[in-house]
Coordinates of C-alpha atoms in Angstrom, one line a residue:
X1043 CA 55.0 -32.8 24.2
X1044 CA 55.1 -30.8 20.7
X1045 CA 53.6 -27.1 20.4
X1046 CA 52.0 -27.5 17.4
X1047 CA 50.7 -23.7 15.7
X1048 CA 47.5 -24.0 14.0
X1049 CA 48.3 -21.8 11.5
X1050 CA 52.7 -21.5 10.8
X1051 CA 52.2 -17.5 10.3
X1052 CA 50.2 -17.4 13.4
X1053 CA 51.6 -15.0 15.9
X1054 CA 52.9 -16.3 19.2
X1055 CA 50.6 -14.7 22.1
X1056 CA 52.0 -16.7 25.0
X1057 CA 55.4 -16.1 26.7
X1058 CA 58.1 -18.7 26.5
X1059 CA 61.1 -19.9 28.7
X1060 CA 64.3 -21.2 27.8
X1061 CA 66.3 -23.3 30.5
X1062 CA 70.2 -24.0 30.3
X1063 CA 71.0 -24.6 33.4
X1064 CA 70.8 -28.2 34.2
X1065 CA 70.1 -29.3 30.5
X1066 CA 68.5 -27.9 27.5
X1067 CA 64.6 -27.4 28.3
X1068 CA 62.4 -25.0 25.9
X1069 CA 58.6 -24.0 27.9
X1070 CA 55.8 -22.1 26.2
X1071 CA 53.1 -21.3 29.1
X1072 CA 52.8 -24.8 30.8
X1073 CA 54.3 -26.9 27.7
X1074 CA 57.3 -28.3 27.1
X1075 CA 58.5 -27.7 23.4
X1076 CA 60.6 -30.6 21.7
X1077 CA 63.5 -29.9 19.5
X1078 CA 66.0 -31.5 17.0
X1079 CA 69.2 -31.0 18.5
X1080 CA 70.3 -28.8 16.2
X1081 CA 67.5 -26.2 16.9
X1082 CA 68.6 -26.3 20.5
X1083 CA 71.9 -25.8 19.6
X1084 CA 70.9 -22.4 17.8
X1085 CA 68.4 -21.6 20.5
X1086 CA 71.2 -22.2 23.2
X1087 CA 73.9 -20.6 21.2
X1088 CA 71.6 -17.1 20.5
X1089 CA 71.0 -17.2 23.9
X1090 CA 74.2 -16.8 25.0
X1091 CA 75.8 -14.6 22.5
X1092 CA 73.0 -12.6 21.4
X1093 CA 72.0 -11.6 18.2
X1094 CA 74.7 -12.6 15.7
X1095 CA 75.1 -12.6 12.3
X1096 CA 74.3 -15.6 9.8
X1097 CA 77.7 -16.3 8.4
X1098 CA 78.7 -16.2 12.0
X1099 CA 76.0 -19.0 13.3
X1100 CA 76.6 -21.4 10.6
X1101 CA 80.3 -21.3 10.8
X1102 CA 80.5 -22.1 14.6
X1103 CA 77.5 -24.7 14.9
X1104 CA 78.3 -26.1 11.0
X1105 CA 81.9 -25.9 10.9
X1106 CA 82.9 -29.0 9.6
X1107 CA 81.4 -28.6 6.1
X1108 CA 81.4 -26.1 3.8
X1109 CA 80.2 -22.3 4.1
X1110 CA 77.4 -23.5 1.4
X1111 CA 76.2 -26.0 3.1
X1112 CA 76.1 -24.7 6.6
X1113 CA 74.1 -21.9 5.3
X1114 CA 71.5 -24.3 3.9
X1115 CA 71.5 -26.2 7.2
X1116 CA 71.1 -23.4 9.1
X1117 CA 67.8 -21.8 7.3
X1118 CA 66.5 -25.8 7.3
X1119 CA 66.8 -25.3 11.4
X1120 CA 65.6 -21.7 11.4
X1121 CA 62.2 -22.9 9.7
X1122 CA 61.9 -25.9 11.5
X1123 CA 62.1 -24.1 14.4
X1124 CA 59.7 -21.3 13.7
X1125 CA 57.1 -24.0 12.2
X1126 CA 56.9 -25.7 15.9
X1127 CA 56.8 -22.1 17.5
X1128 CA 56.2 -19.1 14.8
X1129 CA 58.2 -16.2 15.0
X1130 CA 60.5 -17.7 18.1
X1131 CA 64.0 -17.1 15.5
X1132 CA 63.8 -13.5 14.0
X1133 CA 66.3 -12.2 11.2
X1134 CA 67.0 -8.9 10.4
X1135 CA 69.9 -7.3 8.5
X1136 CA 71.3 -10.8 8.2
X1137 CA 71.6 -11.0 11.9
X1138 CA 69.5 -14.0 14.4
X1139 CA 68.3 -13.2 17.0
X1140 CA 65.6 -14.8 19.5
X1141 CA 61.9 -12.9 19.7
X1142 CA 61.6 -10.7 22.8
X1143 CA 58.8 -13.2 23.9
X1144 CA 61.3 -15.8 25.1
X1145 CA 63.0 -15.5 28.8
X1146 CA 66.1 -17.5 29.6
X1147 CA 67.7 -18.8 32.9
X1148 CA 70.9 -17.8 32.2
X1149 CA 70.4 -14.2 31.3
X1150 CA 68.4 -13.7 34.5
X1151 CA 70.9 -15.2 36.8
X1152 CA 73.8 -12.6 35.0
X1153 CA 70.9 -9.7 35.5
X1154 CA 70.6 -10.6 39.0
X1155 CA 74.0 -11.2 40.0
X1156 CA 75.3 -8.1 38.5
X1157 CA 72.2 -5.4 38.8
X1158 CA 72.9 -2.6 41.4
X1159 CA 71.3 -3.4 44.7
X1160 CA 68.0 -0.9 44.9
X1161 CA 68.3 -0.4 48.1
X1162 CA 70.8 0.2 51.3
X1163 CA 70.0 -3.2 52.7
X1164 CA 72.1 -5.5 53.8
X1165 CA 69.9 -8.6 54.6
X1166 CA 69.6 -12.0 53.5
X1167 CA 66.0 -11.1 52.3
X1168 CA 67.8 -8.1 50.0
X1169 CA 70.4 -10.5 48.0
X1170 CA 69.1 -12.4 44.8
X1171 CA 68.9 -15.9 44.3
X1172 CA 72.2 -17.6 43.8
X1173 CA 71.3 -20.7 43.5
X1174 CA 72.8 -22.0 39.7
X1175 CA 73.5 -25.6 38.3
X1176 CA 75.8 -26.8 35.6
X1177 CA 75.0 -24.9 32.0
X1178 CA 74.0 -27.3 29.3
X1179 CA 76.1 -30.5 30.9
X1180 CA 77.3 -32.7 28.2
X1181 CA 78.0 -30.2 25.8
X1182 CA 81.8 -29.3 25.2
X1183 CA 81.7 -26.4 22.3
X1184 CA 84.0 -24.1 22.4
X1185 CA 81.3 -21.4 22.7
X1186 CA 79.4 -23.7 25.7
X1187 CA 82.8 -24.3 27.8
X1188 CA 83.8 -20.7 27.8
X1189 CA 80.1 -19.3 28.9
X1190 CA 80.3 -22.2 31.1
X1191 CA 83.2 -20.7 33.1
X1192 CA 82.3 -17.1 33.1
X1193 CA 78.7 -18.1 34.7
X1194 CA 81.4 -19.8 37.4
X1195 CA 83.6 -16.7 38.1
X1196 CA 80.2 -14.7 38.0
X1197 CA 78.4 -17.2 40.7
X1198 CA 81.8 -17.3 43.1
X1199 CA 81.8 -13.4 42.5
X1200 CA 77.8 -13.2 44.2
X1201 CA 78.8 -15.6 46.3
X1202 CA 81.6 -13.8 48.0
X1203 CA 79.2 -10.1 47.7
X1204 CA 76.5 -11.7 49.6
X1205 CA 78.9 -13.3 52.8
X1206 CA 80.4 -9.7 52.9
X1207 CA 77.2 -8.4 52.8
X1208 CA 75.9 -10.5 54.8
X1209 CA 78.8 -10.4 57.3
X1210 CA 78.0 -6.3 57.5
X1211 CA 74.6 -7.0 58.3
X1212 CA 75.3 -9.3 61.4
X1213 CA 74.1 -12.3 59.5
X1214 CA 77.2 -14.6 60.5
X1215 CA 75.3 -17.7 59.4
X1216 CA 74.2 -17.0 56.4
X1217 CA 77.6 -15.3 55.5
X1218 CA 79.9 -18.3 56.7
X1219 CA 77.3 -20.6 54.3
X1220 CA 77.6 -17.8 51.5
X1221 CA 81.7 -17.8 52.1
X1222 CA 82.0 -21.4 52.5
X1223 CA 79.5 -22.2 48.8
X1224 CA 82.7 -19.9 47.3
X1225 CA 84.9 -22.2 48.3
X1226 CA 83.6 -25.4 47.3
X1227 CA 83.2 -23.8 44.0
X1228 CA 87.0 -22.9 44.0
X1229 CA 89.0 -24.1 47.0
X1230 CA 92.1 -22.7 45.3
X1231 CA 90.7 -19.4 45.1
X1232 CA 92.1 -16.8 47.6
X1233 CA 89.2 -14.4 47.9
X1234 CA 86.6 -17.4 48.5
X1235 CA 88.7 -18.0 51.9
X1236 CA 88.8 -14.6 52.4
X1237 CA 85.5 -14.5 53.1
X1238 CA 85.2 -17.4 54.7
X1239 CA 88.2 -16.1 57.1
X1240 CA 86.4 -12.4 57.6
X1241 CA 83.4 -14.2 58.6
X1242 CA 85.3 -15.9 61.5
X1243 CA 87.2 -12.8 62.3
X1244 CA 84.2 -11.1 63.0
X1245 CA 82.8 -13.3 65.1
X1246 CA 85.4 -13.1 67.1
X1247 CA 86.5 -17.1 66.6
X1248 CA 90.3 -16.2 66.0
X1249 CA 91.0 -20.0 66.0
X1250 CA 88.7 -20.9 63.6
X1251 CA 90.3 -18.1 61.7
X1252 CA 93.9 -19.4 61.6
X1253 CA 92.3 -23.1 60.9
X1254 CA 91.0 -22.1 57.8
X1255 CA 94.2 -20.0 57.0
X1256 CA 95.7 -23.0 57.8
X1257 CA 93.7 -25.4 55.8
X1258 CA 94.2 -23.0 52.5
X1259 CA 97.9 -22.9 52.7
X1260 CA 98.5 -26.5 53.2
X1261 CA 96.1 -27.0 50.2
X1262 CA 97.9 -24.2 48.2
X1263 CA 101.4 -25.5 49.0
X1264 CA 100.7 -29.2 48.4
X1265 CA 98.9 -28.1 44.7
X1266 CA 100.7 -25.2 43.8
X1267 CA 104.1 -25.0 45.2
X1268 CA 103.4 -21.1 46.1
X1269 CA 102.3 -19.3 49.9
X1270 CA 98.9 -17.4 50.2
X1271 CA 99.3 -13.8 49.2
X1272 CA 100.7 -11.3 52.0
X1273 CA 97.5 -9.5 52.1
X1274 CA 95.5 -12.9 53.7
X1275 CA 98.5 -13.7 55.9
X1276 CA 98.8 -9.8 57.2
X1277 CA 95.0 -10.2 57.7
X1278 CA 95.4 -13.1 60.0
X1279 CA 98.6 -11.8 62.0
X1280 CA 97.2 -8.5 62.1
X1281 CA 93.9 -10.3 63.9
X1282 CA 96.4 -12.4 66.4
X1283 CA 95.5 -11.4 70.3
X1284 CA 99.0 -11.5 70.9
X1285 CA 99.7 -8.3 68.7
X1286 CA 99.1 -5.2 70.4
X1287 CA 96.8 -2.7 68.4
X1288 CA 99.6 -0.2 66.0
X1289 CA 102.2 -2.9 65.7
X1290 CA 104.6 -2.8 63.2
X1291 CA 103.8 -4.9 59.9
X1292 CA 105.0 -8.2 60.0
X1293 CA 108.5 -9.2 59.1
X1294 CA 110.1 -12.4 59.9
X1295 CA 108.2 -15.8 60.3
X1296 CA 106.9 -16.7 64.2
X1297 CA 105.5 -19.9 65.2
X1298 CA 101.4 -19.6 64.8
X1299 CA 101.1 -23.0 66.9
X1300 CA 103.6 -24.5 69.6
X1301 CA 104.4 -27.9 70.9
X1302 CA 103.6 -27.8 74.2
X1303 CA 106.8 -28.7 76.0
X1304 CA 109.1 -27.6 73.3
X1305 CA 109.0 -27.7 69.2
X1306 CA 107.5 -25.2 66.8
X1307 CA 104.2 -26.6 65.1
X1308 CA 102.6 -25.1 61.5
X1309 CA 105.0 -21.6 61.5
X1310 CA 102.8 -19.4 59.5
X1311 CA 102.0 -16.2 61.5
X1312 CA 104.6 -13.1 60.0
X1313 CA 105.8 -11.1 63.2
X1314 CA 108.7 -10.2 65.0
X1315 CA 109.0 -11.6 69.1
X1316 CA 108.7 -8.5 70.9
X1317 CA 110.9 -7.5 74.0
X1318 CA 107.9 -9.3 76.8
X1319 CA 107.4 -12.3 74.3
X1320 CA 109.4 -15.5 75.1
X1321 CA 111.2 -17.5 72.9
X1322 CA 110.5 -20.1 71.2
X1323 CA 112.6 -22.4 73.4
X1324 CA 110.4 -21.1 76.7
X1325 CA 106.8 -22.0 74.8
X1326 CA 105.3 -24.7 77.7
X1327 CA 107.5 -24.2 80.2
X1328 CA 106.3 -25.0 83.3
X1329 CA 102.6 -26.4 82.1
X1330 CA 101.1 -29.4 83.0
X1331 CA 100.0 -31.6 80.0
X1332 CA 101.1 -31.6 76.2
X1333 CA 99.2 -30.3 73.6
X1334 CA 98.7 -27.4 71.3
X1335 CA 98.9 -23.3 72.6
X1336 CA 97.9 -20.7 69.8
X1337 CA 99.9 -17.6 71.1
X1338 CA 97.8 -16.7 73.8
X1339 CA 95.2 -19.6 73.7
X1340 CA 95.0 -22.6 74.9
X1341 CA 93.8 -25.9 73.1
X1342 CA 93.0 -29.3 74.4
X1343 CA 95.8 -31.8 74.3

């Protein structure tokens, strides 16, 4: 459906919403506005970059013909736009800009992800909505792609605030969901597994702890050829039950898991064997049944 003025000059009274996320969608009150797509091309593209100058706007959404001609296109949109809904494209001092009574998705979500909490709390009921889909799928400008992927590192960002913050708060749930929507997002990202790993740690579920360690070096290995940072695999040894509390840093690689019965399986806790630990060729000795030990755990066979 069209919003059709009844006078082009008339002012516009009612407040207006611009959606990005998850396609291109213009609202004024309960109507939905349609556009040529080159008018949502300079709604979008104002949107995201904020009031920019004319010879700038043309260039980048008319850059294929000449600076003439992309000038002439762009006042053709600019009217056609402003004739559906009057005064929605301002220009001042040879800048564009939208009018101040259009909202849009995507600058909320970047207020709301990056605003100062009000308040010392630490609850789920505290954090902002994180929830985001895909900006403007289908589109591949330049300008689209690269706002694209800072709305990514700004979502895995929040994501990773709210599982610490959660985490602090005692929320282990919602924090392991928080951590664990990070990773997804990224799976080769360090500080996304991080999270998730801190999560466990405070829980007090060491193994699932290691797993994930585990599961992000195997990944990181196979795709990248490199080992997780020292910091994460400090984190992890420094968190093993069988390190005493003011050990030294570790040094030299230790067996994480062992064969029972003999063999060294997935070596990738740091740590020097200590005077009362056993070697690595006395791991099982003397137990009944195969299977897997972490140092100082048992697992089923």
């Amino acid at each position: 459906m069209s919003v059709v003025p009844k006078q082009p000059d008339a002012p516009m009274t009612r407040r207006g919403h611009l959606k990005l996320f998850d396609g291109f969608r213009l609202e004024m009150g309960e109507d939905g506005v349609h556009l040529a797509d080159s008018a949502q091309r300079l709604l979008a593209y104002l949107t995201i970059q904020g009031p920019s100058p004319r010879t700038v706007v043309a260039g980048t959404l008319w850059g294929e013909v000449s600076e003439e001609r992309a000038l002439a296109s762009l006042r053709t949109t600019v009217w056609r736009i402003n004739h559906v809904v009057p005064g929605l494209v301002t220009g001042e001092h040879r800048q564009l800009a939208l009018a101040s009574f259009i909202s849009a998705d995507v600058t909320e979500f970047v207020h709301r992800v990056t605003a100062r909490p009000t308040d010392a709390g630490t609850g789920s009921e505290a954090l902002p909505n994180l929830r985001i889909r895909e900006l403007l799928p289908g589109w591949y400008e330049d300008w689209v792609v690269f706002e694209r992927d800072r709305l990514r590192q700004l979502h895995l960002h929040a994501l990773e605030a709210a599982a610490t913050a959660l985490c602090t708060g005692g929320e282990y749930a919602a924090a392991l969901d928080a951590a664990l929507a990070a990773v997804r997002g990224d799976p080769l990202r360090e500080s996304a597994r991080r999270a998730v790993i801190l999560v466990h740690l405070a829980e007090g579920n060491l193994v699932e702890a290691h797993r994930e360690y585990q599961r992000f070096r195997t990944l990181l290995v196979g795709e990248l050829g490199v080992e997780p940072s020292g910091r994460l695999t400090t984190l992890v040894t420094e968190r093993n039950g069988d390190r005493r509390h003011g050990a030294p840093a570790p040094t030299v690689p230790a067996p994480l898991f062992d064969r029972l019965g003999g063999g060294e399986y997935n070596s990738v806790v740091q740590g020097p064997y200590g005077p009362e630990d056993p070697s690595p060729a006395d791991f099982g000795r003397g137990l009944p049944a195969p299977g897997l030990r972490l140092r100082g755990m048992q697992t089923p066979p």
